[in-house]
Amino acid sequence: MTAPNQHEEIRQMLSAYLDGELTQGSAQRVRVHLEDCEECRRAFEEMARLQELTKELAFAEPPEARMKDLEKSLSVQAPRRLGWLFVLAGVAAWFIYGTITYIRHWRPPTVEELIGSAVVIGFVLLFVSVAVERLRQLPHDKYRRIEK
Ligand SMILES: [Zn+2]
């Protein structure tokens, strides 16, 4: 007769045994015990059936579930990313255009140009600070979304 706590021990190893994660010695012990002990064998068969079922579900479901997840993340993230892309591209284009114009027609800058540059530089600084803040808040965003 096996001691009761041995059943407990075997049961705790069943999941790992099913996944083939046990050492050869432990797996051997589980196998021998399952041959002797109907109760544990039933528990094992139950577990194996459950795992089979979850495996089937995992295979059957992902395409649809993943598509929905993808749709969701796209509908939320794509416009936002696109927005940032446009802003970034716009700022970059502005800079390139400004630099080329400046090089082509070099002359001492007028007061209007100096004021214009100050405004542009101010906007860029604001933009950078907002971007940095947004990047820092990203984990928060995820957390908030999960909480809802
Ligand atoms: Zn047992």
PDB file of N, CA, C and O in Angstrom, residues 6-22 26-27 29-31 33-35 37-48 51:
ATOM      1  N   GLN A   6       1.823  10.166  -0.702  1.00  0.00           N
ATOM      2  CA  GLN A   6       2.455   9.869  -1.985  1.00  0.00           C
ATOM      3  C   GLN A   6       1.485  10.165  -3.133  1.00  0.00           C
ATOM      4  O   GLN A   6       1.895  10.650  -4.191  1.00  0.00           O
ATOM      5  N   HIS A   7       0.198   9.888  -2.896  1.00  0.00           N
ATOM      6  CA  HIS A   7      -0.797  10.239  -3.924  1.00  0.00           C
ATOM      7  C   HIS A   7      -0.749  11.734  -4.196  1.00  0.00           C
ATOM      8  O   HIS A   7      -0.760  12.160  -5.342  1.00  0.00           O
ATOM      9  N   GLU A   8      -0.714  12.456  -3.078  1.00  0.00           N
ATOM     10  CA  GLU A   8      -0.656  13.921  -3.173  1.00  0.00           C
ATOM     11  C   GLU A   8       0.537  14.344  -4.029  1.00  0.00           C
ATOM     12  O   GLU A   8       0.415  15.166  -4.936  1.00  0.00           O
ATOM     13  N   GLU A   9       1.656  13.730  -3.735  1.00  0.00           N
ATOM     14  CA  GLU A   9       2.888  14.075  -4.444  1.00  0.00           C
ATOM     15  C   GLU A   9       2.764  13.759  -5.932  1.00  0.00           C
ATOM     16  O   GLU A   9       3.141  14.549  -6.788  1.00  0.00           O
ATOM     17  N   ILE A  10       2.203  12.595  -6.206  1.00  0.00           N
ATOM     18  CA  ILE A  10       2.036  12.179  -7.605  1.00  0.00           C
ATOM     19  C   ILE A  10       1.086  13.126  -8.328  1.00  0.00           C
ATOM     20  O   ILE A  10       1.343  13.558  -9.454  1.00  0.00           O
ATOM     21  N   ARG A  11      -0.010  13.481  -7.639  1.00  0.00           N
ATOM     22  CA  ARG A  11      -0.997  14.376  -8.276  1.00  0.00           C
ATOM     23  C   ARG A  11      -0.366  15.711  -8.653  1.00  0.00           C
ATOM     24  O   ARG A  11      -0.696  16.294  -9.678  1.00  0.00           O
ATOM     25  N   GLN A  12       0.530  16.137  -7.760  1.00  0.00           N
ATOM     26  CA  GLN A  12       1.159  17.433  -8.039  1.00  0.00           C
ATOM     27  C   GLN A  12       2.099  17.356  -9.236  1.00  0.00           C
ATOM     28  O   GLN A  12       2.398  18.369  -9.857  1.00  0.00           O
ATOM     29  N   MET A  13       2.551  16.156  -9.544  1.00  0.00           N
ATOM     30  CA  MET A  13       3.479  16.016 -10.673  1.00  0.00           C
ATOM     31  C   MET A  13       2.767  15.695 -11.977  1.00  0.00           C
ATOM     32  O   MET A  13       3.373  15.703 -13.040  1.00  0.00           O
ATOM     33  N   LEU A  14       1.447  15.401 -11.873  1.00  0.00           N
ATOM     34  CA  LEU A  14       0.730  14.926 -13.054  1.00  0.00           C
ATOM     35  C   LEU A  14       0.798  15.907 -14.221  1.00  0.00           C
ATOM     36  O   LEU A  14       1.026  15.511 -15.368  1.00  0.00           O
ATOM     37  N   SER A  15       0.599  17.171 -13.908  1.00  0.00           N
ATOM     38  CA  SER A  15       0.578  18.178 -14.964  1.00  0.00           C
ATOM     39  C   SER A  15       1.925  18.236 -15.678  1.00  0.00           C
ATOM     40  O   SER A  15       1.991  18.269 -16.915  1.00  0.00           O
ATOM     41  N   ALA A  16       2.995  18.220 -14.875  1.00  0.00           N
ATOM     42  CA  ALA A  16       4.335  18.248 -15.462  1.00  0.00           C
ATOM     43  C   ALA A  16       4.601  16.960 -16.241  1.00  0.00           C
ATOM     44  O   ALA A  16       5.239  16.968 -17.294  1.00  0.00           O
ATOM     45  N   TYR A  17       4.068  15.839 -15.699  1.00  0.00           N
ATOM     46  CA  TYR A  17       4.229  14.550 -16.370  1.00  0.00           C
ATOM     47  C   TYR A  17       3.556  14.587 -17.738  1.00  0.00           C
ATOM     48  O   TYR A  17       4.105  14.140 -18.744  1.00  0.00           O
ATOM     49  N   LEU A  18       2.375  15.162 -17.757  1.00  0.00           N
ATOM     50  CA  LEU A  18       1.608  15.272 -18.997  1.00  0.00           C
ATOM     51  C   LEU A  18       2.351  16.121 -20.023  1.00  0.00           C
ATOM     52  O   LEU A  18       2.323  15.858 -21.224  1.00  0.00           O
ATOM     53  N   ASP A  19       3.020  17.139 -19.532  1.00  0.00           N
ATOM     54  CA  ASP A  19       3.759  18.024 -20.435  1.00  0.00           C
ATOM     55  C   ASP A  19       5.148  17.494 -20.764  1.00  0.00           C
ATOM     56  O   ASP A  19       5.891  18.138 -21.492  1.00  0.00           O
ATOM     57  N   GLY A  20       5.497  16.355 -20.168  1.00  0.00           N
ATOM     58  CA  GLY A  20       6.818  15.797 -20.411  1.00  0.00           C
ATOM     59  C   GLY A  20       7.935  16.626 -19.815  1.00  0.00           C
ATOM     60  O   GLY A  20       9.039  16.677 -20.338  1.00  0.00           O
ATOM     61  N   GLU A  21       7.613  17.267 -18.680  1.00  0.00           N
ATOM     62  CA  GLU A  21       8.611  18.156 -18.082  1.00  0.00           C
ATOM     63  C   GLU A  21       9.340  17.507 -16.913  1.00  0.00           C
ATOM     64  O   GLU A  21      10.184  18.139 -16.282  1.00  0.00           O
ATOM     65  N   LEU A  22       8.985  16.265 -16.588  1.00  0.00           N
ATOM     66  CA  LEU A  22       9.617  15.628 -15.434  1.00  0.00           C
ATOM     67  C   LEU A  22      10.948  15.004 -15.837  1.00  0.00           C
ATOM     68  O   LEU A  22      11.180  14.696 -17.004  1.00  0.00           O
ATOM     69  N   SER A  26      11.509  10.849 -12.100  1.00  0.00           N
ATOM     70  CA  SER A  26      10.188  11.244 -11.610  1.00  0.00           C
ATOM     71  C   SER A  26       9.099  10.703 -12.512  1.00  0.00           C
ATOM     72  O   SER A  26       8.062  10.225 -12.042  1.00  0.00           O
ATOM     73  N   ALA A  27       9.323  10.783 -13.815  1.00  0.00           N
ATOM     74  CA  ALA A  27       8.332  10.294 -14.768  1.00  0.00           C
ATOM     75  C   ALA A  27       8.114   8.798 -14.552  1.00  0.00           C
ATOM     76  O   ALA A  27       6.969   8.320 -14.569  1.00  0.00           O
ATOM     77  N   ARG A  29       8.510   7.207 -11.781  1.00  0.00           N
ATOM     78  CA  ARG A  29       7.771   7.032 -10.532  1.00  0.00           C
ATOM     79  C   ARG A  29       6.286   7.267 -10.751  1.00  0.00           C
ATOM     80  O   ARG A  29       5.441   6.524 -10.246  1.00  0.00           O
ATOM     81  N   VAL A  30       5.958   8.310 -11.502  1.00  0.00           N
ATOM     82  CA  VAL A  30       4.553   8.605 -11.777  1.00  0.00           C
ATOM     83  C   VAL A  30       3.930   7.456 -12.555  1.00  0.00           C
ATOM     84  O   VAL A  30       2.828   6.994 -12.243  1.00  0.00           O
ATOM     85  N   ARG A  31       4.662   6.966 -13.549  1.00  0.00           N
ATOM     86  CA  ARG A  31       4.128   5.909 -14.403  1.00  0.00           C
ATOM     87  C   ARG A  31       3.822   4.663 -13.581  1.00  0.00           C
ATOM     88  O   ARG A  31       2.743   4.069 -13.694  1.00  0.00           O
ATOM     89  N   HIS A  33       3.325   4.510 -10.388  1.00  0.00           N
ATOM     90  CA  HIS A  33       2.227   4.768  -9.448  1.00  0.00           C
ATOM     91  C   HIS A  33       0.882   4.703 -10.179  1.00  0.00           C
ATOM     92  O   HIS A  33      -0.085   4.152  -9.659  1.00  0.00           O
ATOM     93  N   LEU A  34       0.841   5.253 -11.365  1.00  0.00           N
ATOM     94  CA  LEU A  34      -0.423   5.262 -12.109  1.00  0.00           C
ATOM     95  C   LEU A  34      -0.861   3.837 -12.452  1.00  0.00           C
ATOM     96  O   LEU A  34      -2.062   3.544 -12.485  1.00  0.00           O
ATOM     97  N   GLU A  35       0.107   2.964 -12.678  1.00  0.00           N
ATOM     98  CA  GLU A  35      -0.237   1.575 -12.977  1.00  0.00           C
ATOM     99  C   GLU A  35      -0.888   0.907 -11.771  1.00  0.00           C
ATOM    100  O   GLU A  35      -1.803   0.103 -11.921  1.00  0.00           O
ATOM    101  N   CYS A  37      -2.284   2.607  -9.011  1.00  0.00           N
ATOM    102  CA  CYS A  37      -3.305   3.349  -8.287  1.00  0.00           C
ATOM    103  C   CYS A  37      -4.396   3.835  -9.237  1.00  0.00           C
ATOM    104  O   CYS A  37      -4.161   4.709 -10.075  1.00  0.00           O
ATOM    105  N   GLU A  38      -5.573   3.250  -9.078  1.00  0.00           N
ATOM    106  CA  GLU A  38      -6.647   3.591  -9.993  1.00  0.00           C
ATOM    107  C   GLU A  38      -7.114   5.029  -9.791  1.00  0.00           C
ATOM    108  O   GLU A  38      -7.454   5.720 -10.744  1.00  0.00           O
ATOM    109  N   GLU A  39      -7.104   5.444  -8.532  1.00  0.00           N
ATOM    110  CA  GLU A  39      -7.599   6.787  -8.220  1.00  0.00           C
ATOM    111  C   GLU A  39      -6.762   7.856  -8.929  1.00  0.00           C
ATOM    112  O   GLU A  39      -7.291   8.765  -9.549  1.00  0.00           O
ATOM    113  N   CYS A  40      -5.444   7.702  -8.818  1.00  0.00           N
ATOM    114  CA  CYS A  40      -4.560   8.677  -9.452  1.00  0.00           C
ATOM    115  C   CYS A  40      -4.627   8.560 -10.962  1.00  0.00           C
ATOM    116  O   CYS A  40      -4.515   9.553 -11.679  1.00  0.00           O
ATOM    117  N   ARG A  41      -4.815   7.332 -11.435  1.00  0.00           N
ATOM    118  CA  ARG A  41      -4.899   7.127 -12.879  1.00  0.00           C
ATOM    119  C   ARG A  41      -6.126   7.870 -13.428  1.00  0.00           C
ATOM    120  O   ARG A  41      -6.088   8.495 -14.475  1.00  0.00           O
ATOM    121  N   ARG A  42      -7.210   7.785 -12.658  1.00  0.00           N
ATOM    122  CA  ARG A  42      -8.415   8.495 -13.103  1.00  0.00           C
ATOM    123  C   ARG A  42      -8.177  10.004 -13.128  1.00  0.00           C
ATOM    124  O   ARG A  42      -8.595  10.692 -14.047  1.00  0.00           O
ATOM    125  N   ALA A  43      -7.518  10.488 -12.082  1.00  0.00           N
ATOM    126  CA  ALA A  43      -7.199  11.919 -12.018  1.00  0.00           C
ATOM    127  C   ALA A  43      -6.334  12.313 -13.209  1.00  0.00           C
ATOM    128  O   ALA A  43      -6.534  13.354 -13.839  1.00  0.00           O
ATOM    129  N   PHE A  44      -5.407  11.421 -13.537  1.00  0.00           N
ATOM    130  CA  PHE A  44      -4.515  11.692 -14.662  1.00  0.00           C
ATOM    131  C   PHE A  44      -5.282  11.720 -15.976  1.00  0.00           C
ATOM    132  O   PHE A  44      -5.095  12.608 -16.808  1.00  0.00           O
ATOM    133  N   GLU A  45      -6.178  10.739 -16.150  1.00  0.00           N
ATOM    134  CA  GLU A  45      -6.938  10.693 -17.402  1.00  0.00           C
ATOM    135  C   GLU A  45      -7.833  11.916 -17.541  1.00  0.00           C
ATOM    136  O   GLU A  45      -7.980  12.468 -18.636  1.00  0.00           O
ATOM    137  N   GLU A  46      -8.398  12.315 -16.404  1.00  0.00           N
ATOM    138  CA  GLU A  46      -9.234  13.516 -16.405  1.00  0.00           C
ATOM    139  C   GLU A  46      -8.411  14.732 -16.857  1.00  0.00           C
ATOM    140  O   GLU A  46      -8.829  15.513 -17.711  1.00  0.00           O
ATOM    141  N   MET A  47      -7.226  14.810 -16.285  1.00  0.00           N
ATOM    142  CA  MET A  47      -6.352  15.944 -16.598  1.00  0.00           C
ATOM    143  C   MET A  47      -5.931  15.917 -18.066  1.00  0.00           C
ATOM    144  O   MET A  47      -5.918  16.939 -18.746  1.00  0.00           O
ATOM    145  N   ALA A  48      -5.632  14.704 -18.541  1.00  0.00           N
ATOM    146  CA  ALA A  48      -5.213  14.574 -19.936  1.00  0.00           C
ATOM    147  C   ALA A  48      -6.341  14.989 -20.872  1.00  0.00           C
ATOM    148  O   ALA A  48      -6.121  15.676 -21.876  1.00  0.00           O
ATOM    149  N   GLN A  51      -6.675  18.685 -20.832  1.00  0.00           N
ATOM    150  CA  GLN A  51      -5.608  19.348 -21.569  1.00  0.00           C
ATOM    151  C   GLN A  51      -5.829  19.209 -23.081  1.00  0.00           C
ATOM    152  O   GLN A  51      -5.592  20.144 -23.831  1.00  0.00           O
TER     153      GLN A  51
END
